[in-house]
Amino acid sequence: MDFEFSVIVESLPMLFEGAKLTWVITLAGIGGGMVIGILAGLGRIAGTPYLGDEPHGIFIPVSVLTRYLSAGFVEGIRGTPIIVQAMFLYFAFPMLVRALFTIDQFRMEALTAAVITIMINAGAYIAEIVRGSVISVHKGLIEAGLSLGISRFQLIAHVIGPIAIRRMIPPLGNQFIISLKDTSLFIVIGVGELTRQGQEIMASNFRALEIWLTVAIIYLLMTSVLAMTLRHFERKMKIF
Amino acid sequence: MSNIIEMKNICKSFGRTEVLHNIDFAVAEGEVVVIIGPSGSGKSTLIRCINCLEMISSGELIVDTIRIPAEQSRIRQIRLEVGMVFQQFNLFPHMSALENVAFGPRKARGMKVSEAEPVALDLLDKVGLADFKDKLPGQLSGGQQQRVAIARALAVNPRVMLFDEPTSALDPEMIGEVLDVMKNIAKDSGMTMVVVTHEMGFASQVGDRLIFMDDGRIIEEGKPGEVMKNPTSDRLKDFLSHVKHH
Ligand SMILES: Nc1ncnc2c1ncn2[C@@H]1O[C@H](COP(=O)(O)OP(=O)(O)OP(=O)(O)O)[C@@H](O)[C@H]1O
Ligand SMILES: [Mg+2]
């Protein structure tokens, strides 16, 4: 067995193209995943004392519904493989739309499907991270905030949020790294991300060792960047 | 004198357990009421019902002119009128002493930072902590934290202050500094206060009325000196003999 360094050099431009796409999917996916995660995470504890006063009037059924919808979403996503979610979104979902709404041309770009899959998948896990951090905020602090006469929104924005965020960062870093690596699964729907590019180069030159070693190192570099960014955020926060 | 707090035939249950039974209780403007009683007798629950941290299960609560449960949407207004100090201080750990005290004026009263900070600094000065304004709660002693917490509650400019065992979590040498601050509030500003405490010295010096609770009921009440000297019920006699030994 011989190790040809030149194979690596020749493959780099294509692999970098793939790495770029991996970044795009990851960043768009975890950005959307944060929004979904915060909404579903708070939704799952809507109307409970973790978020201030218990609701009254119309807000009682609204909060119950919010809790059920959020829990259903989280459990549905966590309970199914991400690769099935991607397949469903790319192949089955457009068929459903065409059939149900008789929109003949409706189709979904593979890249769009990839980004949405990461968004909802990361969103479900981030929801659990958000919920866990919020319910770990000491009850006395919530009562102290309420006793000053602030609104629920102010309570969440200025008391619960800032305290919970510090506890979210380590598990969020973990989830971001998982989501980045999950993008390699989109090889199955033909998105030209890093793993797919590696696979294509491999198919033409059969240099498995050089190619997969390089691909692995590029993934490692990208996950390191994510980890270091989060550690930087953690350090910048006031310690208390 | 008119009543600023009125509780009419109030019951409070947690699940199926009723912990307050048919309480009738009123506090006049400017009055200092001290509540004592054994652990689990419902002292905390009673005062937490006043600012709606606990919702009463039946009966009626009137704070100023706001009626609960009829006007449940006006809870926030009650809380602007009623400040609270907790046993565990509960300062916001991510804010400096000054930010903690300025928080209420800014968020609950809608003041600008430039308006709220002088108010906060003035109050920190009153509780003797102006030099500690930039410290985080974790950098302060228990007594200092509790004094900041008192300033934080006062900053919203309430008409009533509730204290739930404000010195029970403190080392003995820090109890005096907190009680002194509370005495000053009662004397200088004529603040209406409801204080749950076992500091009998404070009760007799500052209290206008002493209330003894047991098992979710008000058992005895009257002038602190008289109640302490001539307890009528056996339960209060028993309780006082325990308190005095500490
Ligand atoms: N959130 C709650 N859920 C269920 N039961 C509760 C709750 N809060 C208080 N209780 C019960 O209500 C009763 C009264 O409690 P409360 O805290 O008012 O007593 P307390 O007089 O303040 O006692 P302590 O001196 O120990 O502070 C107790 O039996 C307690 O177990
Ligand atoms: Mg208590």
Coordinates of C-alpha atoms and ligand atoms in Angstrom, one line a residue:
Chain A
M1 CA 0.0 0.0 0.0
D2 CA 1.4 3.4 -0.9
F3 CA 0.3 6.8 0.4
E4 CA 0.3 9.5 -2.4
F5 CA 0.3 13.0 -0.9
S6 CA -0.4 14.5 -4.3
V7 CA -3.8 12.8 -4.4
I8 CA -4.8 14.9 -1.3
V9 CA -3.5 18.1 -2.9
E10 CA -5.5 17.4 -6.1
S11 CA -8.7 16.6 -4.2
L12 CA -8.6 19.7 -2.0
P13 CA -10.5 22.1 -4.3
M14 CA -13.4 19.8 -4.6
L15 CA -13.4 18.9 -0.9
F16 CA -13.3 22.6 0.0
E17 CA -16.4 23.1 -2.2
G18 CA -18.1 20.4 -0.2
A19 CA -16.9 21.8 3.1
K20 CA -18.4 25.2 2.1
L21 CA -21.8 23.6 1.6
T22 CA -21.5 21.7 4.9
W23 CA -21.0 25.1 6.6
V24 CA -24.0 26.6 4.9
I25 CA -26.3 23.8 5.8
T26 CA -24.9 23.7 9.4
L27 CA -25.1 27.4 10.1
A28 CA -28.5 27.9 8.5
G29 CA -29.7 24.7 10.2
I30 CA -28.6 25.6 13.7
G31 CA -29.7 29.2 13.3
G32 CA -33.2 28.0 12.5
G33 CA -32.9 25.3 15.1
M34 CA -32.2 27.8 17.8
V35 CA -35.4 29.7 16.9
I36 CA -37.4 26.5 16.8
G37 CA -35.7 25.2 19.9
I38 CA -36.4 28.3 22.0
L39 CA -40.0 28.3 21.0
A40 CA -40.6 24.6 21.5
G41 CA -38.5 24.5 24.7
L42 CA -40.5 27.4 26.3
G43 CA -43.7 26.0 24.8
R44 CA -43.3 22.8 26.6
I45 CA -43.3 24.6 29.9
A46 CA -45.9 27.3 29.0
G47 CA -48.2 28.1 31.8
T48 CA -46.1 26.4 34.5
P49 CA -44.5 28.2 37.4
Y50 CA -41.1 27.9 35.7
L51 CA -42.1 30.9 33.6
G52 CA -43.8 32.9 36.2
D53 CA -47.5 33.3 37.3
E54 CA -49.9 30.5 36.5
P55 CA -52.2 31.6 33.6
H56 CA -55.9 32.5 34.0
G57 CA -58.9 32.8 31.7
I58 CA -58.3 32.0 28.1
F59 CA -54.6 31.4 28.7
I60 CA -55.2 28.2 30.5
P61 CA -56.4 26.2 27.5
V62 CA -53.9 28.0 25.2
S63 CA -51.0 27.0 27.4
V64 CA -52.2 23.4 27.6
L65 CA -52.4 23.3 23.8
T66 CA -49.0 24.9 23.5
R67 CA -47.5 22.3 25.8
Y68 CA -49.0 19.4 23.9
L69 CA -48.0 20.7 20.5
S70 CA -44.4 21.4 21.6
A71 CA -44.1 18.0 23.3
G72 CA -45.5 16.2 20.3
F73 CA -43.0 18.0 18.0
V74 CA -40.1 17.2 20.2
E75 CA -41.0 13.5 20.8
G76 CA -41.8 13.0 17.1
I77 CA -38.5 14.3 15.9
R78 CA -36.4 12.7 18.7
G79 CA -38.1 9.4 18.1
T80 CA -37.3 9.0 14.3
P81 CA -34.0 8.8 12.5
I82 CA -32.7 12.0 10.9
I83 CA -32.1 10.1 7.7
V84 CA -35.8 9.1 7.5
Q85 CA -36.7 12.8 8.2
A86 CA -34.5 13.9 5.3
M87 CA -35.9 11.2 2.9
F88 CA -39.5 12.1 3.9
L89 CA -38.9 15.9 3.4
Y90 CA -37.1 15.4 0.1
F91 CA -39.2 12.6 -1.6
A92 CA -42.5 12.2 0.3
F93 CA -43.4 15.8 1.3
P94 CA -43.4 17.2 -2.3
M95 CA -45.6 14.3 -3.4
L96 CA -48.0 15.1 -0.6
V97 CA -48.1 18.8 -1.5
R98 CA -48.7 18.0 -5.1
A99 CA -51.5 15.6 -4.3
L100 CA -53.2 17.6 -1.6
F101 CA -53.0 21.1 -3.2
T102 CA -52.7 20.1 -6.9
I103 CA -49.6 22.1 -7.4
D104 CA -48.1 20.2 -10.3
Q105 CA -44.6 21.7 -10.3
F106 CA -43.9 21.7 -6.6
R107 CA -40.6 20.2 -5.8
M108 CA -38.0 20.6 -3.2
E109 CA -34.3 21.4 -3.7
A110 CA -32.0 18.9 -2.0
L111 CA -30.2 21.8 -0.3
T112 CA -33.5 23.2 1.0
A113 CA -34.5 19.8 2.3
A114 CA -31.1 19.4 4.0
V115 CA -31.3 22.8 5.8
I116 CA -34.9 22.3 6.9
T117 CA -34.0 18.8 8.2
I118 CA -31.2 20.1 10.3
M119 CA -33.4 23.0 11.6
I120 CA -36.2 20.8 12.8
N121 CA -33.9 18.0 14.1
A122 CA -31.6 20.4 15.9
G123 CA -34.7 22.3 17.0
A124 CA -36.1 19.4 18.8
Y125 CA -32.9 18.7 20.8
I126 CA -32.3 22.3 21.5
A127 CA -35.8 22.5 22.8
E128 CA -34.9 20.0 25.5
I129 CA -31.7 21.9 26.3
V130 CA -33.7 25.2 26.6
R131 CA -36.3 23.5 28.8
G132 CA -33.7 21.8 31.0
S133 CA -31.8 25.1 31.6
V134 CA -34.9 27.1 32.2
I135 CA -36.3 24.7 34.8
S136 CA -33.0 24.7 36.6
V137 CA -33.3 28.4 37.4
H138 CA -33.9 28.8 41.1
K139 CA -37.6 29.3 42.0
G140 CA -36.7 32.1 44.4
L141 CA -35.3 34.2 41.7
I142 CA -38.5 34.0 39.7
E143 CA -40.5 34.9 42.7
A144 CA -38.1 37.8 43.4
G145 CA -38.7 39.1 39.9
L146 CA -42.5 38.6 40.1
S147 CA -42.6 40.4 43.5
L148 CA -41.2 43.5 41.9
G149 CA -44.2 43.7 39.5
I150 CA -42.5 43.0 36.2
S151 CA -44.3 41.3 33.3
R152 CA -43.8 37.7 32.2
F153 CA -41.9 38.9 29.1
Q154 CA -39.5 41.0 31.3
L155 CA -39.1 38.1 33.7
I156 CA -38.1 35.8 30.9
A157 CA -35.9 38.3 29.1
H158 CA -34.1 39.8 32.1
V159 CA -34.1 37.1 34.8
I160 CA -34.7 33.6 33.6
G161 CA -33.1 34.0 30.2
P162 CA -29.7 35.4 31.2
I163 CA -29.3 32.8 34.0
A164 CA -30.5 29.9 31.8
I165 CA -28.2 30.8 28.9
R166 CA -25.1 30.2 30.8
R167 CA -26.2 26.6 31.5
M168 CA -27.2 26.1 27.9
I169 CA -23.8 26.7 26.3
P170 CA -22.1 23.4 27.0
P171 CA -25.0 21.2 25.8
L172 CA -25.6 23.6 22.9
G173 CA -22.0 23.1 21.7
N174 CA -22.5 19.4 21.8
Q175 CA -25.7 19.7 19.7
F176 CA -24.0 22.1 17.2
I177 CA -21.2 19.5 16.6
I178 CA -23.7 16.7 16.2
S179 CA -25.7 18.8 13.7
L180 CA -22.6 19.5 11.7
K181 CA -21.7 15.8 11.5
D182 CA -25.3 15.0 10.7
T183 CA -25.0 16.9 7.4
S184 CA -22.9 14.0 6.1
L185 CA -26.1 12.0 6.0
F186 CA -27.4 14.2 3.2
I187 CA -25.3 12.2 0.8
V188 CA -28.5 10.1 0.5
I189 CA -30.4 13.0 -1.1
G190 CA -27.6 14.0 -3.3
V191 CA -26.4 17.3 -1.6
G192 CA -22.9 18.0 -2.7
E193 CA -21.5 18.4 0.9
L194 CA -18.2 17.3 2.1
T195 CA -18.9 13.5 2.5
R196 CA -20.6 13.4 -0.9
Q197 CA -17.6 15.1 -2.5
G198 CA -15.2 12.6 -0.9
Q199 CA -17.4 9.8 -2.2
E200 CA -17.3 11.1 -5.7
I201 CA -13.5 11.6 -5.8
M202 CA -13.1 8.2 -4.4
A203 CA -15.3 6.7 -7.1
S204 CA -13.0 8.1 -9.8
N205 CA -9.5 7.4 -8.3
F206 CA -10.1 4.7 -5.7
R207 CA -7.7 6.4 -3.2
A208 CA -9.8 5.6 0.0
L209 CA -7.0 6.1 2.5
E210 CA -6.0 9.6 1.3
I211 CA -9.5 10.8 0.7
W212 CA -11.3 9.7 3.8
L213 CA -8.3 10.8 6.0
T214 CA -8.5 14.2 4.5
V215 CA -12.3 14.4 4.8
A216 CA -12.0 13.3 8.5
I217 CA -9.5 16.1 9.2
I218 CA -11.6 18.7 7.5
Y219 CA -14.6 17.7 9.7
L220 CA -12.4 17.8 12.7
L221 CA -11.2 21.3 11.9
M222 CA -14.8 22.5 11.4
T223 CA -16.1 21.0 14.6
S224 CA -13.1 22.5 16.4
V225 CA -14.1 26.0 15.1
L226 CA -17.6 25.5 16.5
A227 CA -16.3 24.3 19.9
M228 CA -13.9 27.2 20.2
T229 CA -16.5 29.7 19.3
L230 CA -18.8 28.5 22.0
R231 CA -15.9 28.3 24.5
H232 CA -15.2 31.9 23.6
F233 CA -18.8 32.9 24.4
E234 CA -18.6 31.1 27.7
R235 CA -15.5 32.9 28.8
K236 CA -16.9 36.3 27.8
M237 CA -19.9 35.9 30.2
K238 CA -19.7 37.3 33.7
I239 CA -19.0 34.5 36.2
F240 CA -21.2 34.4 39.2
Chain B
M1 CA -56.8 54.5 59.9
S2 CA -57.9 52.7 56.7
N3 CA -56.8 49.2 55.9
I4 CA -54.4 48.7 53.1
I5 CA -54.6 44.9 53.2
E6 CA -57.7 43.0 54.0
M7 CA -58.2 39.2 53.9
K8 CA -61.8 38.0 54.3
N9 CA -62.4 34.4 55.2
I10 CA -59.4 33.1 53.2
C11 CA -58.6 29.5 52.6
K12 CA -55.5 28.2 50.8
S13 CA -55.0 24.6 49.7
F14 CA -52.1 22.9 48.0
G15 CA -53.7 20.0 46.1
R16 CA -56.1 18.5 48.6
T17 CA -54.4 19.8 51.7
E18 CA -55.8 22.9 53.2
V19 CA -53.0 24.9 54.9
L20 CA -54.8 28.2 55.7
H21 CA -58.3 27.9 57.2
N22 CA -60.8 30.8 57.1
I23 CA -58.3 33.5 57.8
D24 CA -59.6 37.0 58.6
F25 CA -56.8 39.5 58.7
A26 CA -56.3 43.2 58.0
V27 CA -53.4 45.6 58.1
A28 CA -53.8 49.3 58.6
E29 CA -51.8 51.9 56.7
G30 CA -48.5 52.5 58.6
E31 CA -48.9 49.4 60.9
V32 CA -46.1 47.0 61.6
V33 CA -47.5 43.5 62.1
V34 CA -45.2 40.6 63.3
I35 CA -46.2 37.0 62.6
I36 CA -44.8 34.2 64.7
G37 CA -45.7 30.5 64.8
P38 CA -44.2 27.0 64.6
S39 CA -42.8 25.6 61.3
G40 CA -45.4 24.6 58.9
S41 CA -48.1 26.8 60.5
G42 CA -48.7 28.7 57.3
K43 CA -46.9 32.0 58.0
S44 CA -45.1 32.1 54.6
T45 CA -48.2 31.0 52.8
L46 CA -50.2 33.8 54.4
I47 CA -47.9 36.6 53.4
R48 CA -47.2 35.1 50.0
C49 CA -51.0 35.2 49.4
I50 CA -50.8 39.0 49.9
N51 CA -48.7 39.6 46.8
C52 CA -50.2 36.7 44.9
L53 CA -47.1 34.5 44.8
E54 CA -49.8 32.1 46.0
M55 CA -53.3 32.4 44.7
I56 CA -56.0 32.2 47.5
S57 CA -58.3 29.2 47.1
S58 CA -61.4 30.9 48.5
G59 CA -62.3 34.1 50.2
E60 CA -61.4 37.6 49.2
L61 CA -58.1 39.6 49.3
I62 CA -58.2 43.4 49.0
V63 CA -55.0 45.3 48.6
D64 CA -55.5 49.0 48.4
T65 CA -58.6 48.9 46.2
I66 CA -57.7 45.8 44.1
R67 CA -59.9 42.8 44.8
I68 CA -58.7 39.2 44.3
P69 CA -59.9 36.9 42.7
A70 CA -62.3 39.4 41.0
E71 CA -59.5 41.4 39.5
Q72 CA -56.9 38.8 38.8
S73 CA -55.5 40.7 35.8
R74 CA -54.3 43.5 38.2
I75 CA -51.9 41.3 40.2
R76 CA -49.0 43.3 38.9
Q77 CA -50.4 46.5 40.3
I78 CA -50.6 44.8 43.7
R79 CA -47.0 43.8 43.4
L80 CA -46.0 47.4 42.7
E81 CA -47.6 48.4 45.9
V82 CA -46.3 45.5 47.9
G83 CA -42.5 44.7 48.1
M84 CA -41.1 41.5 49.4
V85 CA -37.9 40.3 51.1
F86 CA -37.2 36.6 51.2
Q87 CA -35.3 34.4 53.6
Q88 CA -32.8 33.3 50.9
F89 CA -32.3 36.9 49.6
N90 CA -32.8 35.8 46.0
L91 CA -30.7 38.6 44.5
F92 CA -30.3 38.3 40.7
P93 CA -26.8 36.6 40.5
H94 CA -25.9 38.1 37.1
M95 CA -26.5 41.7 38.2
S96 CA -24.3 44.0 40.4
A97 CA -25.8 45.3 43.7
L98 CA -26.7 48.6 41.9
E99 CA -28.2 46.8 38.9
N100 CA -30.3 44.6 41.3
V101 CA -31.7 47.7 43.0
A102 CA -32.2 49.7 39.8
F103 CA -34.0 46.7 38.1
G104 CA -37.4 47.3 39.7
P105 CA -37.5 51.0 38.9
R106 CA -36.4 50.4 35.4
K107 CA -38.5 47.4 34.4
A108 CA -41.5 47.7 36.7
R109 CA -41.8 51.5 36.8
G110 CA -40.4 52.1 33.4
M111 CA -37.6 54.6 34.4
K112 CA -34.6 55.3 32.3
V113 CA -31.2 54.1 33.6
S114 CA -30.3 57.7 34.2
E115 CA -33.3 58.1 36.5
A116 CA -33.2 54.7 38.1
E117 CA -29.5 54.7 39.1
P118 CA -29.6 57.7 41.4
V119 CA -32.6 56.2 43.2
A120 CA -30.8 52.9 43.5
L121 CA -27.6 54.5 44.8
D122 CA -29.6 56.5 47.3
L123 CA -31.2 53.3 48.7
L124 CA -27.9 51.5 48.7
D125 CA -26.5 54.4 50.7
K126 CA -29.5 54.1 53.2
V127 CA -28.7 50.4 53.8
G128 CA -25.0 51.3 54.2
L129 CA -23.8 49.6 51.0
A130 CA -23.0 52.4 48.6
D131 CA -19.4 51.3 48.5
F132 CA -20.5 47.8 47.3
K133 CA -22.6 49.0 44.4
D134 CA -20.5 47.2 41.7
K135 CA -20.2 43.9 43.6
L136 CA -22.1 40.8 42.4
P137 CA -24.3 39.1 45.0
G138 CA -21.8 36.2 45.2
Q139 CA -19.1 38.7 46.4
L140 CA -21.3 39.9 49.3
S141 CA -21.9 38.4 52.8
G142 CA -25.3 37.2 53.7
G143 CA -26.1 40.3 55.7
Q144 CA -25.0 42.5 52.9
Q145 CA -27.0 40.5 50.4
Q146 CA -30.1 40.9 52.5
R147 CA -29.6 44.6 52.8
V148 CA -29.3 44.9 49.0
A149 CA -32.5 42.8 48.7
I150 CA -34.3 45.2 51.1
A151 CA -33.1 48.1 48.9
R152 CA -34.2 46.3 45.8
A153 CA -37.8 45.9 47.1
L154 CA -37.9 49.5 48.4
A155 CA -36.8 50.9 45.0
V156 CA -40.1 50.1 43.4
N157 CA -41.6 52.5 45.9
P158 CA -44.1 50.2 47.5
R159 CA -46.6 51.1 50.2
V160 CA -46.3 47.8 52.0
M161 CA -43.2 45.6 52.7
L162 CA -43.5 41.9 53.4
F163 CA -40.6 40.1 55.1
D164 CA -40.5 36.3 55.3
E165 CA -37.9 35.4 58.0
P166 CA -35.4 37.9 56.7
T167 CA -32.7 37.0 59.2
S168 CA -33.2 33.2 59.5
A169 CA -30.5 32.3 57.0
L170 CA -28.0 34.7 58.5
D171 CA -25.0 34.1 60.8
P172 CA -25.8 35.5 64.2
E173 CA -23.4 38.4 63.9
M174 CA -25.2 39.7 60.7
I175 CA -28.7 39.6 62.1
G176 CA -28.3 42.9 63.9
E177 CA -27.4 44.9 60.7
V178 CA -30.4 43.7 58.9
L179 CA -32.8 44.3 61.8
D180 CA -31.4 47.8 62.1
V181 CA -32.2 48.5 58.5
M182 CA -35.7 47.2 59.0
K183 CA -36.2 49.3 62.2
N184 CA -35.1 52.4 60.2
I185 CA -37.6 51.7 57.5
A186 CA -40.4 51.4 60.0
K187 CA -39.5 54.5 62.0
D188 CA -38.3 56.9 59.3
S189 CA -40.8 56.3 56.5
G190 CA -43.7 54.9 58.5
M191 CA -43.8 52.0 56.1
T192 CA -46.6 49.4 56.5
M193 CA -44.8 46.1 57.2
V194 CA -45.8 42.5 57.7
V195 CA -42.9 40.6 59.1
V196 CA -42.6 36.9 59.7
T197 CA -39.7 36.5 62.3
H198 CA -38.7 34.9 65.5
E199 CA -36.7 37.9 66.6
M200 CA -38.8 38.7 69.7
G201 CA -36.8 41.8 70.4
F202 CA -37.6 43.2 67.1
A203 CA -41.3 42.3 67.6
S204 CA -41.6 44.1 70.8
Q205 CA -39.6 47.2 69.8
V206 CA -41.0 47.8 66.4
G207 CA -44.2 45.8 66.1
D208 CA -47.6 47.4 66.6
R209 CA -49.3 44.0 66.6
L210 CA -48.1 40.4 67.1
I211 CA -49.9 37.5 65.5
F212 CA -49.4 33.9 66.6
M213 CA -50.3 31.3 64.0
D214 CA -50.6 27.6 64.4
D215 CA -51.9 24.9 62.0
G216 CA -53.2 27.4 59.4
R217 CA -55.1 29.6 61.9
I218 CA -54.5 32.9 63.7
I219 CA -54.6 31.7 67.4
E220 CA -53.8 34.9 69.2
E221 CA -53.1 38.6 68.4
G222 CA -52.5 41.8 70.3
K223 CA -49.8 44.3 71.4
P224 CA -46.5 42.4 71.2
G225 CA -45.5 43.1 74.8
E226 CA -48.9 42.0 76.2
V227 CA -49.1 38.9 74.1
M228 CA -45.6 37.8 75.0
K229 CA -46.2 38.6 78.7
N230 CA -49.6 37.0 79.0
P231 CA -50.2 34.3 76.4
T232 CA -53.6 32.8 76.8
S233 CA -53.3 29.6 74.8
D234 CA -51.2 26.7 75.8
R235 CA -49.8 26.5 72.3
L236 CA -48.4 30.0 72.4
K237 CA -47.0 29.5 76.0
D238 CA -45.3 26.4 74.7
F239 CA -44.0 28.2 71.6
L240 CA -42.7 31.2 73.5
S241 CA -40.8 28.9 75.9
H242 CA -39.1 27.4 72.9
V243 CA -38.2 30.7 71.3
K244 CA -36.9 32.2 74.5
H245 CA -34.4 29.4 75.0
H246 CA -32.7 30.2 71.7
Ligands
LIG1 N1 -45.9 24.8 47.3 C1 -46.4 24.0 48.2 N2 -47.0 22.8 47.9 C2 -47.5 21.9 48.8 N3 -47.5 22.2 50.2 C3 -47.0 23.4 50.6 C4 -46.4 24.3 49.6 N4 -46.0 25.4 50.3 C5 -46.3 25.1 51.6 N5 -46.9 23.9 51.8 C6 -47.4 23.4 53.0 O1 -48.2 24.3 53.7 C7 -48.0 24.3 55.1 C8 -47.6 25.7 55.5 O2 -46.3 26.0 55.0 P1 -45.6 27.4 55.2 O3 -44.4 27.4 54.4 O4 -46.6 28.5 55.0 O5 -45.3 27.4 56.8 P2 -44.4 28.3 57.6 O6 -45.2 28.7 58.8 O7 -43.9 29.5 56.8 O8 -43.2 27.4 58.1 P3 -41.6 27.7 58.3 O9 -41.5 28.4 59.6 O10 -41.0 26.4 58.3 O11 -41.2 28.6 57.2 C9 -46.9 23.3 55.3 O12 -47.5 22.1 55.8 C10 -46.2 23.1 54.0 O13 -45.8 21.8 53.9
MG2 MG -42.0 30.0 56.1

